[in-house]
Amino acid sequence: MTVRVLATAVLALALASTAARAADPRYPDWPCTQAKVPEISLAAVWAGPALGDAETKWKDDAKVSALVSKLAARKTPLDEAEKSVKEFLSGSAADKSANAKLLFAGLFDTLNAQRSQVMLGLERVSRKQRDAADKIREETLQLQALQGATPRDEAKVEALSNELIWKTRIFEDRHKVVRFVCEVPTSIDQRLFALGRVIQQEME
């Protein structure tokens, strides 16, 4: 593949991602086709009793905090996480209700924070991609000028060609990673909803 074809492909990707971002002017740096929802609302994932002081006190309970860390980790399979929830909420009705609220409050806080970090990272990469596309456009024009110059400086043409190929590869690799990471906020939503449902079922 020639440098010109590579650069053209990169610009097509850059333009496509710009068009996607322009779909929602509130979030100009958001690179995903999925709509950006900045934060999970409590009402969307919890139909149980009011959490009350559990929203702040869950961190004071070492056992709850440790379990929240385990359940919130994406490396923990969901079925294993659900089983851990059921084991933790196997005490008396009074203990079960208090522990359930603490556990869900911790999950809600922790997974919302995870989500925010992922989304900030995506927007950071999006800005880098926009800058990279601008640089590739600029260097493509420089290369075209060098190729048309008389006399032609082959060493400069080769050096800039190699640099463009390298920058194009980095751009394309980032583009693939972004498409993969764009799925993460949705998977976090699904985990929180699923675990919240199990917690509420155990309270009944």
PDB file of C-alpha atoms in Angstrom:
ATOM      1  CA  MET A   1       0.000   0.000   0.000  1.00  0.00           C
ATOM      2  CA  THR A   2       1.400   3.406  -0.991  1.00  0.00           C
ATOM      3  CA  VAL A   3       1.830   6.280   1.405  1.00  0.00           C
ATOM      4  CA  ARG A   4      -0.850   8.197  -0.479  1.00  0.00           C
ATOM      5  CA  VAL A   5      -3.384   5.377  -0.103  1.00  0.00           C
ATOM      6  CA  LEU A   6      -2.511   4.999   3.579  1.00  0.00           C
ATOM      7  CA  ALA A   7      -2.896   8.701   4.213  1.00  0.00           C
ATOM      8  CA  THR A   8      -6.217   8.736   2.338  1.00  0.00           C
ATOM      9  CA  ALA A   9      -7.494   5.839   4.466  1.00  0.00           C
ATOM     10  CA  VAL A  10      -6.476   7.647   7.635  1.00  0.00           C
ATOM     11  CA  LEU A  11      -8.231  10.811   6.567  1.00  0.00           C
ATOM     12  CA  ALA A  12     -11.383   8.820   5.785  1.00  0.00           C
ATOM     13  CA  LEU A  13     -11.302   7.354   9.303  1.00  0.00           C
ATOM     14  CA  ALA A  14     -10.692  10.764  10.803  1.00  0.00           C
ATOM     15  CA  LEU A  15     -13.571  12.306   8.881  1.00  0.00           C
ATOM     16  CA  ALA A  16     -15.887   9.443   9.854  1.00  0.00           C
ATOM     17  CA  SER A  17     -15.051   9.829  13.538  1.00  0.00           C
ATOM     18  CA  THR A  18     -15.512  13.607  13.285  1.00  0.00           C
ATOM     19  CA  ALA A  19     -18.946  13.085  11.751  1.00  0.00           C
ATOM     20  CA  ALA A  20     -19.885  10.701  14.565  1.00  0.00           C
ATOM     21  CA  ARG A  21     -18.792  13.222  17.188  1.00  0.00           C
ATOM     22  CA  ALA A  22     -20.726  16.008  15.520  1.00  0.00           C
ATOM     23  CA  ALA A  23     -23.947  14.024  16.030  1.00  0.00           C
ATOM     24  CA  ASP A  24     -24.084  15.278  19.642  1.00  0.00           C
ATOM     25  CA  PRO A  25     -22.590  18.770  19.935  1.00  0.00           C
ATOM     26  CA  ARG A  26     -22.687  18.570  23.748  1.00  0.00           C
ATOM     27  CA  TYR A  27     -19.791  16.090  23.665  1.00  0.00           C
ATOM     28  CA  PRO A  28     -17.438  17.105  20.818  1.00  0.00           C
ATOM     29  CA  ASP A  29     -14.669  14.733  21.977  1.00  0.00           C
ATOM     30  CA  TRP A  30     -16.859  11.642  22.377  1.00  0.00           C
ATOM     31  CA  PRO A  31     -15.599   9.100  19.780  1.00  0.00           C
ATOM     32  CA  CYS A  32     -18.162   6.286  20.166  1.00  0.00           C
ATOM     33  CA  THR A  33     -21.256   5.510  18.133  1.00  0.00           C
ATOM     34  CA  GLN A  34     -22.964   4.701  21.445  1.00  0.00           C
ATOM     35  CA  ALA A  35     -24.681   7.748  22.965  1.00  0.00           C
ATOM     36  CA  LYS A  36     -22.708   9.286  25.801  1.00  0.00           C
ATOM     37  CA  VAL A  37     -24.516   8.962  29.147  1.00  0.00           C
ATOM     38  CA  PRO A  38     -22.161  10.717  31.595  1.00  0.00           C
ATOM     39  CA  GLU A  39     -23.426   8.952  34.704  1.00  0.00           C
ATOM     40  CA  ILE A  40     -25.634   6.004  35.640  1.00  0.00           C
ATOM     41  CA  SER A  41     -28.716   7.222  37.499  1.00  0.00           C
ATOM     42  CA  LEU A  42     -29.602   5.401  40.708  1.00  0.00           C
ATOM     43  CA  ALA A  43     -33.255   5.073  39.667  1.00  0.00           C
ATOM     44  CA  ALA A  44     -32.246   3.230  36.474  1.00  0.00           C
ATOM     45  CA  VAL A  45     -30.559   0.379  38.355  1.00  0.00           C
ATOM     46  CA  TRP A  46     -32.119   0.271  41.836  1.00  0.00           C
ATOM     47  CA  ALA A  47     -35.775  -0.231  42.716  1.00  0.00           C
ATOM     48  CA  GLY A  48     -35.089  -1.288  46.307  1.00  0.00           C
ATOM     49  CA  PRO A  49     -35.475   0.757  49.502  1.00  0.00           C
ATOM     50  CA  ALA A  50     -33.749   4.119  49.909  1.00  0.00           C
ATOM     51  CA  LEU A  51     -30.033   3.641  50.532  1.00  0.00           C
ATOM     52  CA  GLY A  52     -29.895   6.354  53.200  1.00  0.00           C
ATOM     53  CA  ASP A  53     -26.577   6.600  55.041  1.00  0.00           C
ATOM     54  CA  ALA A  54     -25.356   3.444  53.287  1.00  0.00           C
ATOM     55  CA  GLU A  55     -24.284   5.739  50.439  1.00  0.00           C
ATOM     56  CA  THR A  56     -21.410   7.008  52.585  1.00  0.00           C
ATOM     57  CA  LYS A  57     -20.994   4.304  55.245  1.00  0.00           C
ATOM     58  CA  TRP A  58     -20.228   1.371  52.937  1.00  0.00           C
ATOM     59  CA  LYS A  59     -16.557   2.401  52.844  1.00  0.00           C
ATOM     60  CA  ASP A  60     -16.303   2.017  56.620  1.00  0.00           C
ATOM     61  CA  ASP A  61     -17.143  -1.695  56.437  1.00  0.00           C
ATOM     62  CA  ALA A  62     -13.968  -3.601  55.504  1.00  0.00           C
ATOM     63  CA  LYS A  63     -15.855  -6.732  54.447  1.00  0.00           C
ATOM     64  CA  VAL A  64     -18.227  -4.797  52.195  1.00  0.00           C
ATOM     65  CA  SER A  65     -15.381  -2.766  50.688  1.00  0.00           C
ATOM     66  CA  ALA A  66     -13.390  -5.904  49.862  1.00  0.00           C
ATOM     67  CA  LEU A  67     -16.428  -7.567  48.286  1.00  0.00           C
ATOM     68  CA  VAL A  68     -17.261  -4.440  46.259  1.00  0.00           C
ATOM     69  CA  SER A  69     -13.717  -4.443  44.820  1.00  0.00           C
ATOM     70  CA  LYS A  70     -14.087  -8.077  43.807  1.00  0.00           C
ATOM     71  CA  LEU A  71     -17.565  -7.689  42.305  1.00  0.00           C
ATOM     72  CA  ALA A  72     -16.701  -4.497  40.417  1.00  0.00           C
ATOM     73  CA  ALA A  73     -13.612  -6.010  38.756  1.00  0.00           C
ATOM     74  CA  ARG A  74     -14.336  -6.898  35.123  1.00  0.00           C
ATOM     75  CA  LYS A  75     -12.034  -9.922  35.482  1.00  0.00           C
ATOM     76  CA  THR A  76     -14.549 -11.436  37.943  1.00  0.00           C
ATOM     77  CA  PRO A  77     -17.071 -13.459  35.878  1.00  0.00           C
ATOM     78  CA  LEU A  78     -20.628 -12.234  36.371  1.00  0.00           C
ATOM     79  CA  ASP A  79     -21.944 -15.635  37.479  1.00  0.00           C
ATOM     80  CA  GLU A  80     -19.197 -15.814  40.120  1.00  0.00           C
ATOM     81  CA  ALA A  81     -20.033 -12.280  41.263  1.00  0.00           C
ATOM     82  CA  GLU A  82     -23.719 -13.142  41.582  1.00  0.00           C
ATOM     83  CA  LYS A  83     -22.870 -16.226  43.635  1.00  0.00           C
ATOM     84  CA  SER A  84     -20.710 -14.101  45.973  1.00  0.00           C
ATOM     85  CA  VAL A  85     -23.604 -11.677  46.462  1.00  0.00           C
ATOM     86  CA  LYS A  86     -25.937 -14.510  47.477  1.00  0.00           C
ATOM     87  CA  GLU A  87     -23.396 -15.959  49.904  1.00  0.00           C
ATOM     88  CA  PHE A  88     -22.811 -12.547  51.496  1.00  0.00           C
ATOM     89  CA  LEU A  89     -26.534 -11.886  51.937  1.00  0.00           C
ATOM     90  CA  SER A  90     -27.363 -15.198  53.613  1.00  0.00           C
ATOM     91  CA  GLY A  91     -27.835 -13.884  57.164  1.00  0.00           C
ATOM     92  CA  SER A  92     -30.932 -12.777  59.086  1.00  0.00           C
ATOM     93  CA  ALA A  93     -33.538 -10.510  57.476  1.00  0.00           C
ATOM     94  CA  ALA A  94     -32.314  -7.432  59.376  1.00  0.00           C
ATOM     95  CA  ASP A  95     -28.652  -8.062  58.551  1.00  0.00           C
ATOM     96  CA  LYS A  96     -29.546  -8.878  54.968  1.00  0.00           C
ATOM     97  CA  SER A  97     -31.340  -5.574  54.428  1.00  0.00           C
ATOM     98  CA  ALA A  98     -28.532  -3.479  55.953  1.00  0.00           C
ATOM     99  CA  ASN A  99     -25.782  -5.373  54.141  1.00  0.00           C
ATOM    100  CA  ALA A 100     -27.655  -5.296  50.836  1.00  0.00           C
ATOM    101  CA  LYS A 101     -27.916  -1.503  50.940  1.00  0.00           C
ATOM    102  CA  LEU A 102     -24.238  -1.134  51.868  1.00  0.00           C
ATOM    103  CA  LEU A 103     -23.190  -3.523  49.106  1.00  0.00           C
ATOM    104  CA  PHE A 104     -25.249  -1.859  46.409  1.00  0.00           C
ATOM    105  CA  ALA A 105     -24.174   1.639  47.500  1.00  0.00           C
ATOM    106  CA  GLY A 106     -20.551   0.521  47.161  1.00  0.00           C
ATOM    107  CA  LEU A 107     -21.113  -1.039  43.754  1.00  0.00           C
ATOM    108  CA  PHE A 108     -22.965   2.033  42.512  1.00  0.00           C
ATOM    109  CA  ASP A 109     -20.158   4.383  43.605  1.00  0.00           C
ATOM    110  CA  THR A 110     -17.344   2.163  42.376  1.00  0.00           C
ATOM    111  CA  LEU A 111     -18.778   1.253  38.980  1.00  0.00           C
ATOM    112  CA  ASN A 112     -19.825   4.833  38.272  1.00  0.00           C
ATOM    113  CA  ALA A 113     -16.241   5.920  39.022  1.00  0.00           C
ATOM    114  CA  GLN A 114     -14.848   3.178  36.745  1.00  0.00           C
ATOM    115  CA  ARG A 115     -17.182   4.307  34.007  1.00  0.00           C
ATOM    116  CA  SER A 116     -16.122   7.941  34.346  1.00  0.00           C
ATOM    117  CA  GLN A 117     -12.431   6.976  34.110  1.00  0.00           C
ATOM    118  CA  VAL A 118     -13.029   4.949  30.952  1.00  0.00           C
ATOM    119  CA  MET A 119     -15.015   7.756  29.337  1.00  0.00           C
ATOM    120  CA  LEU A 120     -12.412  10.395  30.186  1.00  0.00           C
ATOM    121  CA  GLY A 121      -9.759   8.108  28.682  1.00  0.00           C
ATOM    122  CA  LEU A 122     -11.781   7.706  25.478  1.00  0.00           C
ATOM    123  CA  GLU A 123     -12.134  11.461  25.099  1.00  0.00           C
ATOM    124  CA  ARG A 124      -8.396  11.926  25.721  1.00  0.00           C
ATOM    125  CA  VAL A 125      -7.580   9.441  22.955  1.00  0.00           C
ATOM    126  CA  SER A 126     -10.150  11.112  20.687  1.00  0.00           C
ATOM    127  CA  ARG A 127      -8.326  14.432  21.017  1.00  0.00           C
ATOM    128  CA  LYS A 128      -5.011  12.715  20.272  1.00  0.00           C
ATOM    129  CA  GLN A 129      -6.541  11.129  17.172  1.00  0.00           C
ATOM    130  CA  ARG A 130      -7.799  14.478  15.937  1.00  0.00           C
ATOM    131  CA  ASP A 131      -4.333  16.008  16.388  1.00  0.00           C
ATOM    132  CA  ALA A 132      -2.728  12.988  14.700  1.00  0.00           C
ATOM    133  CA  ALA A 133      -5.080  13.254  11.701  1.00  0.00           C
ATOM    134  CA  ASP A 134      -4.232  16.952  11.333  1.00  0.00           C
ATOM    135  CA  LYS A 135      -0.509  16.138  11.402  1.00  0.00           C
ATOM    136  CA  ILE A 136      -0.909  13.356   8.833  1.00  0.00           C
ATOM    137  CA  ARG A 137      -2.813  15.703   6.516  1.00  0.00           C
ATOM    138  CA  GLU A 138      -0.066  18.279   6.855  1.00  0.00           C
ATOM    139  CA  GLU A 139       2.748  15.779   6.235  1.00  0.00           C
ATOM    140  CA  THR A 140       0.902  14.221   3.287  1.00  0.00           C
ATOM    141  CA  LEU A 141       0.856  17.631   1.620  1.00  0.00           C
ATOM    142  CA  GLN A 142       4.561  18.079   2.434  1.00  0.00           C
ATOM    143  CA  LEU A 143       5.313  14.679   0.879  1.00  0.00           C
ATOM    144  CA  GLN A 144       3.366  15.510  -2.264  1.00  0.00           C
ATOM    145  CA  ALA A 145       5.371  18.733  -2.604  1.00  0.00           C
ATOM    146  CA  LEU A 146       8.657  16.832  -2.126  1.00  0.00           C
ATOM    147  CA  GLN A 147       7.641  14.216  -4.708  1.00  0.00           C
ATOM    148  CA  GLY A 148       6.860  16.930  -7.260  1.00  0.00           C
ATOM    149  CA  ALA A 149       9.998  18.964  -6.629  1.00  0.00           C
ATOM    150  CA  THR A 150      12.791  19.313  -9.180  1.00  0.00           C
ATOM    151  CA  PRO A 151      15.365  18.113  -8.367  1.00  0.00           C
ATOM    152  CA  ARG A 152      13.707  15.528  -6.138  1.00  0.00           C
ATOM    153  CA  ASP A 153      15.401  14.789  -2.798  1.00  0.00           C
ATOM    154  CA  GLU A 154      14.928  11.020  -2.534  1.00  0.00           C
ATOM    155  CA  ALA A 155      16.320  10.833   1.006  1.00  0.00           C
ATOM    156  CA  LYS A 156      13.744  13.340   2.290  1.00  0.00           C
ATOM    157  CA  VAL A 157      10.940  11.624   0.348  1.00  0.00           C
ATOM    158  CA  GLU A 158      11.851   8.250   1.845  1.00  0.00           C
ATOM    159  CA  ALA A 159      12.218   9.630   5.390  1.00  0.00           C
ATOM    160  CA  LEU A 160       8.845  11.400   5.309  1.00  0.00           C
ATOM    161  CA  SER A 161       7.181   8.390   3.645  1.00  0.00           C
ATOM    162  CA  ASN A 162       8.402   6.101   6.441  1.00  0.00           C
ATOM    163  CA  GLU A 163       7.252   8.568   9.081  1.00  0.00           C
ATOM    164  CA  LEU A 164       3.789   8.768   7.519  1.00  0.00           C
ATOM    165  CA  ILE A 165       3.485   4.973   7.379  1.00  0.00           C
ATOM    166  CA  TRP A 166       4.439   4.750  11.072  1.00  0.00           C
ATOM    167  CA  LYS A 167       2.009   7.495  12.131  1.00  0.00           C
ATOM    168  CA  THR A 168      -0.751   5.889  10.070  1.00  0.00           C
ATOM    169  CA  ARG A 169      -0.251   2.550  11.803  1.00  0.00           C
ATOM    170  CA  ILE A 170      -0.416   4.203  15.225  1.00  0.00           C
ATOM    171  CA  PHE A 171      -3.596   6.026  14.189  1.00  0.00           C
ATOM    172  CA  GLU A 172      -5.244   2.836  12.940  1.00  0.00           C
ATOM    173  CA  ASP A 173      -4.216   0.862  16.046  1.00  0.00           C
ATOM    174  CA  ARG A 174      -5.705   3.537  18.290  1.00  0.00           C
ATOM    175  CA  HIS A 175      -8.872   3.541  16.204  1.00  0.00           C
ATOM    176  CA  LYS A 176      -9.295  -0.218  16.752  1.00  0.00           C
ATOM    177  CA  VAL A 177      -8.672   0.119  20.498  1.00  0.00           C
ATOM    178  CA  VAL A 178     -11.228   2.936  20.761  1.00  0.00           C
ATOM    179  CA  ARG A 179     -13.889   0.803  19.054  1.00  0.00           C
ATOM    180  CA  PHE A 180     -13.242  -1.970  21.597  1.00  0.00           C
ATOM    181  CA  VAL A 181     -13.152   0.341  24.641  1.00  0.00           C
ATOM    182  CA  CYS A 182     -16.398   2.036  23.530  1.00  0.00           C
ATOM    183  CA  GLU A 183     -18.163  -1.173  24.629  1.00  0.00           C
ATOM    184  CA  VAL A 184     -16.831  -0.937  28.205  1.00  0.00           C
ATOM    185  CA  PRO A 185     -19.261   1.670  29.634  1.00  0.00           C
ATOM    186  CA  THR A 186     -22.189  -0.449  28.409  1.00  0.00           C
ATOM    187  CA  SER A 187     -20.713  -3.592  29.971  1.00  0.00           C
ATOM    188  CA  ILE A 188     -20.303  -1.718  33.276  1.00  0.00           C
ATOM    189  CA  ASP A 189     -23.966  -0.632  33.095  1.00  0.00           C
ATOM    190  CA  GLN A 190     -25.006  -4.233  32.504  1.00  0.00           C
ATOM    191  CA  ARG A 191     -22.905  -5.521  35.424  1.00  0.00           C
ATOM    192  CA  LEU A 192     -24.358  -2.964  37.819  1.00  0.00           C
ATOM    193  CA  PHE A 193     -27.916  -3.690  36.686  1.00  0.00           C
ATOM    194  CA  ALA A 194     -27.429  -7.472  36.973  1.00  0.00           C
ATOM    195  CA  LEU A 195     -25.848  -7.318  40.425  1.00  0.00           C
ATOM    196  CA  GLY A 196     -28.418  -4.808  41.630  1.00  0.00           C
ATOM    197  CA  ARG A 197     -31.179  -7.167  40.535  1.00  0.00           C
ATOM    198  CA  VAL A 198     -29.621 -10.094  42.458  1.00  0.00           C
ATOM    199  CA  ILE A 199     -29.195  -7.935  45.577  1.00  0.00           C
ATOM    200  CA  GLN A 200     -32.850  -6.862  45.429  1.00  0.00           C
ATOM    201  CA  GLN A 201     -34.013 -10.442  44.887  1.00  0.00           C
ATOM    202  CA  GLU A 202     -32.061 -11.563  47.963  1.00  0.00           C
ATOM    203  CA  MET A 203     -33.751  -8.848  50.034  1.00  0.00           C
ATOM    204  CA  GLU A 204     -37.271 -10.090  49.187  1.00  0.00           C
TER     205      GLU A 204
END
